[in-house]
PDB file of C-alpha atoms in Angstrom:
ATOM      1  CA  MET A 366      29.193  20.533  13.054  1.00  0.00           C
ATOM      2  CA  TYR A 367      32.457  22.184  14.138  1.00  0.00           C
ATOM      3  CA  GLN A 368      33.854  25.064  11.412  1.00  0.00           C
ATOM      4  CA  THR A 369      37.591  25.233  10.964  1.00  0.00           C
ATOM      5  CA  VAL A 370      37.991  27.977   8.905  1.00  0.00           C
ATOM      6  CA  GLY A 371      39.579  30.754  10.747  1.00  0.00           C
ATOM      7  CA  HIS A 372      39.576  28.844  14.236  1.00  0.00           C
ATOM      8  CA  HIS A 373      43.066  30.241  14.479  1.00  0.00           C
ATOM      9  CA  ALA A 374      41.709  33.463  15.294  1.00  0.00           C
ATOM     10  CA  ILE A 375      38.696  32.747  18.006  1.00  0.00           C
ATOM     11  CA  ASP A 376      39.851  33.737  20.976  1.00  0.00           C
ATOM     12  CA  LEU A 377      39.963  37.668  19.050  1.00  0.00           C
ATOM     13  CA  TYR A 378      36.108  37.139  20.014  1.00  0.00           C
ATOM     14  CA  ALA A 379      36.434  36.274  23.909  1.00  0.00           C
ATOM     15  CA  GLU A 380      39.125  39.701  24.353  1.00  0.00           C
ATOM     16  CA  ALA A 381      36.041  41.344  21.982  1.00  0.00           C
ATOM     17  CA  MET A 382      33.297  40.435  24.645  1.00  0.00           C
ATOM     18  CA  ALA A 383      35.829  40.035  27.127  1.00  0.00           C
ATOM     19  CA  LEU A 384      34.939  37.013  28.327  1.00  0.00           C
ATOM     20  CA  PRO A 385      36.460  33.463  28.936  1.00  0.00           C
ATOM     21  CA  LEU A 386      37.720  31.272  26.380  1.00  0.00           C
ATOM     22  CA  TYR A 387      37.660  27.740  25.986  1.00  0.00           C
ATOM     23  CA  ARG A 388      38.840  25.048  23.737  1.00  0.00           C
ATOM     24  CA  ARG A 389      39.823  21.530  23.280  1.00  0.00           C
ATOM     25  CA  THR A 390      40.978  19.568  20.370  1.00  0.00           C
ATOM     26  CA  ILE A 391      38.360  17.464  18.436  1.00  0.00           C
ATOM     27  CA  ARG A 392      40.360  13.828  18.891  1.00  0.00           C
ATOM     28  CA  GLY A 393      37.134  12.006  17.457  1.00  0.00           C
ATOM     29  CA  ARG A 394      35.249  12.387  14.545  1.00  0.00           C
ATOM     30  CA  SER A 395      32.176  11.082  13.127  1.00  0.00           C
ATOM     31  CA  LEU A 396      30.928   8.094  14.458  1.00  0.00           C
ATOM     32  CA  ASP A 397      27.489   7.738  15.080  1.00  0.00           C
ATOM     33  CA  THR A 398      25.675   9.593  11.524  1.00  0.00           C
ATOM     34  CA  ARG A 399      22.491   8.151  12.427  1.00  0.00           C
ATOM     35  CA  GLN A 400      19.353  10.111  12.572  1.00  0.00           C
ATOM     36  CA  VAL A 401      19.006  10.315  15.771  1.00  0.00           C
ATOM     37  CA  TYR A 402      22.631  10.557  18.029  1.00  0.00           C
ATOM     38  CA  THR A 403      23.829   8.155  21.166  1.00  0.00           C
ATOM     39  CA  LYS A 404      27.154   8.572  23.362  1.00  0.00           C
ATOM     40  CA  CYS A 405      29.802   7.259  21.096  1.00  0.00           C
ATOM     41  CA  GLU A 406      32.945   6.458  22.764  1.00  0.00           C
ATOM     42  CA  GLY A 407      35.463   8.482  19.484  1.00  0.00           C
ATOM     43  CA  ASP A 408      32.835  10.845  18.199  1.00  0.00           C
ATOM     44  CA  GLU A 409      33.198  13.864  17.763  1.00  0.00           C
ATOM     45  CA  VAL A 410      30.951  14.960  19.821  1.00  0.00           C
ATOM     46  CA  GLU A 411      32.205  13.016  23.209  1.00  0.00           C
ATOM     47  CA  ASP A 412      34.796  16.093  22.832  1.00  0.00           C
ATOM     48  CA  LEU A 413      31.775  19.020  22.780  1.00  0.00           C
ATOM     49  CA  TYR A 414      30.322  16.666  25.996  1.00  0.00           C
ATOM     50  CA  GLU A 415      34.059  16.427  27.886  1.00  0.00           C
ATOM     51  CA  LEU A 416      34.334  20.318  27.469  1.00  0.00           C
ATOM     52  CA  LEU A 417      30.677  21.843  27.926  1.00  0.00           C
ATOM     53  CA  LYS A 418      31.064  19.211  31.376  1.00  0.00           C
ATOM     54  CA  LEU A 419      34.305  21.584  32.479  1.00  0.00           C
ATOM     55  CA  VAL A 420      32.529  24.895  30.984  1.00  0.00           C
ATOM     56  CA  LYS A 421      29.544  24.609  33.102  1.00  0.00           C
ATOM     57  CA  GLU A 422      32.083  23.383  36.833  1.00  0.00           C
ATOM     58  CA  LYS A 423      33.670  26.534  35.844  1.00  0.00           C
ATOM     59  CA  GLU A 424      31.390  29.587  35.064  1.00  0.00           C
ATOM     60  CA  GLU A 425      28.292  27.942  35.711  1.00  0.00           C
ATOM     61  CA  VAL A 426      26.470  27.583  32.568  1.00  0.00           C
ATOM     62  CA  GLU A 427      23.059  26.955  32.204  1.00  0.00           C
ATOM     63  CA  GLY A 428      22.224  27.280  28.332  1.00  0.00           C
ATOM     64  CA  ILE A 429      23.949  26.044  24.985  1.00  0.00           C
ATOM     65  CA  SER A 430      23.563  28.540  22.454  1.00  0.00           C
ATOM     66  CA  VAL A 431      23.392  26.318  18.988  1.00  0.00           C
ATOM     67  CA  GLY A 432      23.518  28.529  15.982  1.00  0.00           C
ATOM     68  CA  ALA A 433      21.702  25.769  13.442  1.00  0.00           C
ATOM     69  CA  ILE A 434      19.310  27.082  10.729  1.00  0.00           C
ATOM     70  CA  LEU A 435      18.493  23.883   9.416  1.00  0.00           C
ATOM     71  CA  SER A 436      21.215  20.731   9.790  1.00  0.00           C
ATOM     72  CA  ASP A 437      18.659  18.250  12.597  1.00  0.00           C
ATOM     73  CA  TYR A 438      22.086  16.664  12.404  1.00  0.00           C
ATOM     74  CA  GLN A 439      23.922  19.836  14.353  1.00  0.00           C
ATOM     75  CA  ARG A 440      20.812  20.297  16.552  1.00  0.00           C
ATOM     76  CA  ILE A 441      20.040  16.827  17.658  1.00  0.00           C
ATOM     77  CA  ARG A 442      23.841  16.285  18.700  1.00  0.00           C
ATOM     78  CA  VAL A 443      23.961  19.035  20.688  1.00  0.00           C
ATOM     79  CA  GLU A 444      20.298  18.743  21.987  1.00  0.00           C
ATOM     80  CA  ASN A 445      21.504  14.975  23.086  1.00  0.00           C
ATOM     81  CA  VAL A 446      25.167  16.478  25.001  1.00  0.00           C
ATOM     82  CA  CYS A 447      23.027  19.350  26.926  1.00  0.00           C
ATOM     83  CA  LYS A 448      20.920  16.594  28.792  1.00  0.00           C
ATOM     84  CA  ARG A 449      23.391  14.402  29.678  1.00  0.00           C
ATOM     85  CA  LEU A 450      24.944  17.677  30.976  1.00  0.00           C
ATOM     86  CA  ASN A 451      21.670  18.822  32.545  1.00  0.00           C
ATOM     87  CA  LEU A 452      21.874  22.241  30.054  1.00  0.00           C
ATOM     88  CA  GLN A 453      19.391  24.226  28.154  1.00  0.00           C
ATOM     89  CA  PRO A 454      19.867  23.839  24.676  1.00  0.00           C
ATOM     90  CA  LEU A 455      18.793  27.353  22.818  1.00  0.00           C
ATOM     91  CA  ALA A 456      17.842  27.231  19.046  1.00  0.00           C
ATOM     92  CA  TYR A 457      16.710  30.871  18.822  1.00  0.00           C
ATOM     93  CA  LEU A 458      17.037  30.640  14.962  1.00  0.00           C
ATOM     94  CA  TRP A 459      15.766  27.116  14.173  1.00  0.00           C
ATOM     95  CA  GLN A 460      13.694  27.154  11.436  1.00  0.00           C
ATOM     96  CA  ARG A 461      14.020  30.787  10.302  1.00  0.00           C
ATOM     97  CA  ASN A 462      13.714  31.894   7.595  1.00  0.00           C
ATOM     98  CA  GLN A 463      16.749  32.513   5.542  1.00  0.00           C
ATOM     99  CA  GLU A 464      16.383  35.747   4.255  1.00  0.00           C
ATOM    100  CA  ASP A 465      14.636  37.711   7.392  1.00  0.00           C
ATOM    101  CA  LEU A 466      17.939  36.503   9.227  1.00  0.00           C
ATOM    102  CA  LEU A 467      20.472  37.111   6.714  1.00  0.00           C
ATOM    103  CA  ARG A 468      19.239  40.616   6.004  1.00  0.00           C
ATOM    104  CA  GLU A 469      18.245  40.984  10.637  1.00  0.00           C
ATOM    105  CA  MET A 470      21.598  39.855  11.424  1.00  0.00           C
ATOM    106  CA  ILE A 471      23.047  42.973   8.448  1.00  0.00           C
ATOM    107  CA  SER A 472      20.403  45.483  10.532  1.00  0.00           C
ATOM    108  CA  SER A 473      21.669  44.627  13.942  1.00  0.00           C
ATOM    109  CA  ASN A 474      25.389  45.865  12.128  1.00  0.00           C
ATOM    110  CA  ILE A 475      26.570  42.448  12.384  1.00  0.00           C
ATOM    111  CA  GLN A 476      29.832  42.906   9.943  1.00  0.00           C
ATOM    112  CA  ALA A 477      30.215  39.559   8.836  1.00  0.00           C
ATOM    113  CA  MET A 478      32.959  38.843   6.465  1.00  0.00           C
ATOM    114  CA  ILE A 479      32.591  35.444   3.976  1.00  0.00           C
ATOM    115  CA  ILE A 480      37.081  33.141   4.243  1.00  0.00           C
ATOM    116  CA  LYS A 481      35.818  30.139   2.168  1.00  0.00           C
ATOM    117  CA  VAL A 482      33.238  29.542  -0.556  1.00  0.00           C
ATOM    118  CA  ALA A 483      32.372  25.897  -2.195  1.00  0.00           C
ATOM    119  CA  ALA A 484      29.214  26.567  -4.051  1.00  0.00           C
ATOM    120  CA  LEU A 485      28.046  26.801  -7.175  1.00  0.00           C
ATOM    121  CA  GLY A 486      28.224  30.513  -7.993  1.00  0.00           C
ATOM    122  CA  LEU A 487      30.820  31.735  -5.214  1.00  0.00           C
ATOM    123  CA  ASP A 488      34.360  32.313  -6.414  1.00  0.00           C
ATOM    124  CA  PRO A 489      36.806  32.310  -4.351  1.00  0.00           C
ATOM    125  CA  ASP A 490      38.480  35.711  -6.668  1.00  0.00           C
ATOM    126  CA  LYS A 491      35.230  37.360  -6.751  1.00  0.00           C
ATOM    127  CA  HIS A 492      33.974  36.668  -2.833  1.00  0.00           C
ATOM    128  CA  LEU A 493      36.078  35.862   0.221  1.00  0.00           C
ATOM    129  CA  GLY A 494      36.648  38.829   2.219  1.00  0.00           C
ATOM    130  CA  LYS A 495      32.962  40.554   0.776  1.00  0.00           C
ATOM    131  CA  THR A 496      30.324  41.261   4.064  1.00  0.00           C
ATOM    132  CA  LEU A 497      27.139  39.919   4.120  1.00  0.00           C
ATOM    133  CA  ASP A 498      26.213  42.939   3.894  1.00  0.00           C
ATOM    134  CA  GLN A 499      27.843  43.175   0.617  1.00  0.00           C
ATOM    135  CA  MET A 500      26.596  39.588  -0.921  1.00  0.00           C
ATOM    136  CA  GLU A 501      23.191  40.222   0.398  1.00  0.00           C
ATOM    137  CA  PRO A 502      21.415  40.198  -2.842  1.00  0.00           C
ATOM    138  CA  TYR A 503      23.707  38.233  -4.854  1.00  0.00           C
ATOM    139  CA  LEU A 504      22.786  35.412  -2.228  1.00  0.00           C
ATOM    140  CA  ILE A 505      19.115  36.293  -3.227  1.00  0.00           C
ATOM    141  CA  GLU A 506      20.312  36.091  -6.707  1.00  0.00           C
ATOM    142  CA  LEU A 507      22.085  32.671  -5.576  1.00  0.00           C
ATOM    143  CA  SER A 508      19.246  31.384  -3.129  1.00  0.00           C
ATOM    144  CA  LYS A 509      16.427  31.636  -6.592  1.00  0.00           C
ATOM    145  CA  LYS A 510      18.711  29.675  -8.983  1.00  0.00           C
ATOM    146  CA  TYR A 511      20.750  26.891  -7.404  1.00  0.00           C
ATOM    147  CA  GLY A 512      19.108  26.932  -4.052  1.00  0.00           C
ATOM    148  CA  VAL A 513      22.340  27.955  -2.472  1.00  0.00           C
ATOM    149  CA  HIS A 514      21.755  28.686   1.439  1.00  0.00           C
ATOM    150  CA  VAL A 515      20.940  32.744   2.148  1.00  0.00           C
ATOM    151  CA  CYS A 516      22.962  32.142   5.249  1.00  0.00           C
ATOM    152  CA  GLY A 517      25.661  29.820   4.335  1.00  0.00           C
ATOM    153  CA  GLU A 518      23.223  26.568   6.332  1.00  0.00           C
ATOM    154  CA  GLY A 519      24.497  24.125   3.498  1.00  0.00           C
ATOM    155  CA  GLY A 520      28.152  24.983   3.986  1.00  0.00           C
ATOM    156  CA  GLU A 521      28.460  27.053   1.085  1.00  0.00           C
ATOM    157  CA  TYR A 522      30.562  29.535   2.396  1.00  0.00           C
ATOM    158  CA  GLU A 523      31.702  30.079   5.917  1.00  0.00           C
ATOM    159  CA  THR A 524      32.396  33.838   8.178  1.00  0.00           C
ATOM    160  CA  PHE A 525      34.293  34.995  10.553  1.00  0.00           C
ATOM    161  CA  THR A 526      32.471  38.718  12.568  1.00  0.00           C
ATOM    162  CA  LEU A 527      34.468  41.327  12.018  1.00  0.00           C
ATOM    163  CA  ASP A 528      32.114  43.664  14.973  1.00  0.00           C
ATOM    164  CA  CYS A 529      28.678  43.234  15.988  1.00  0.00           C
ATOM    165  CA  PRO A 530      27.150  44.324  19.439  1.00  0.00           C
ATOM    166  CA  LEU A 531      27.934  41.651  21.228  1.00  0.00           C
ATOM    167  CA  PHE A 532      32.041  43.227  21.399  1.00  0.00           C
ATOM    168  CA  LYS A 533      32.914  45.906  23.553  1.00  0.00           C
ATOM    169  CA  LYS A 534      35.983  46.350  22.258  1.00  0.00           C
TER     170      LYS A 534
END
């Protein structure tokens, strides 16, 4: 459920946006893998619950944004945590057309670099370090050829955002 590649640099996001950063070690693991999540001690979702509970207390947060595009697994778990904490889940990317979404991210000046590849047609020697802008035509080609999710929703690749309109520095 969590992206781990590049997590050591996540503090740079907080610095770039001039926002506080809250982190928690994930002690749990994926125990309840059913479609509908039920609170389960020792599950990684409970680590998210505890972290968001703290954030809500400290920052008076009212909603949580989830980046899921197609993953019911991720969306349902975030919605479960939000319901228990009386937070509004925000899933603005949910079921968006991935080609349109990728183009929108690029045209919005989001500069994200590929830092992990794990799909047929993606080669670490060729594609690591490339930006989504550079990869867009090739990702669309891979989608047509192999069914690769253009936005990496199936874990085909992971990115690290180098710059975006939310960054103040």
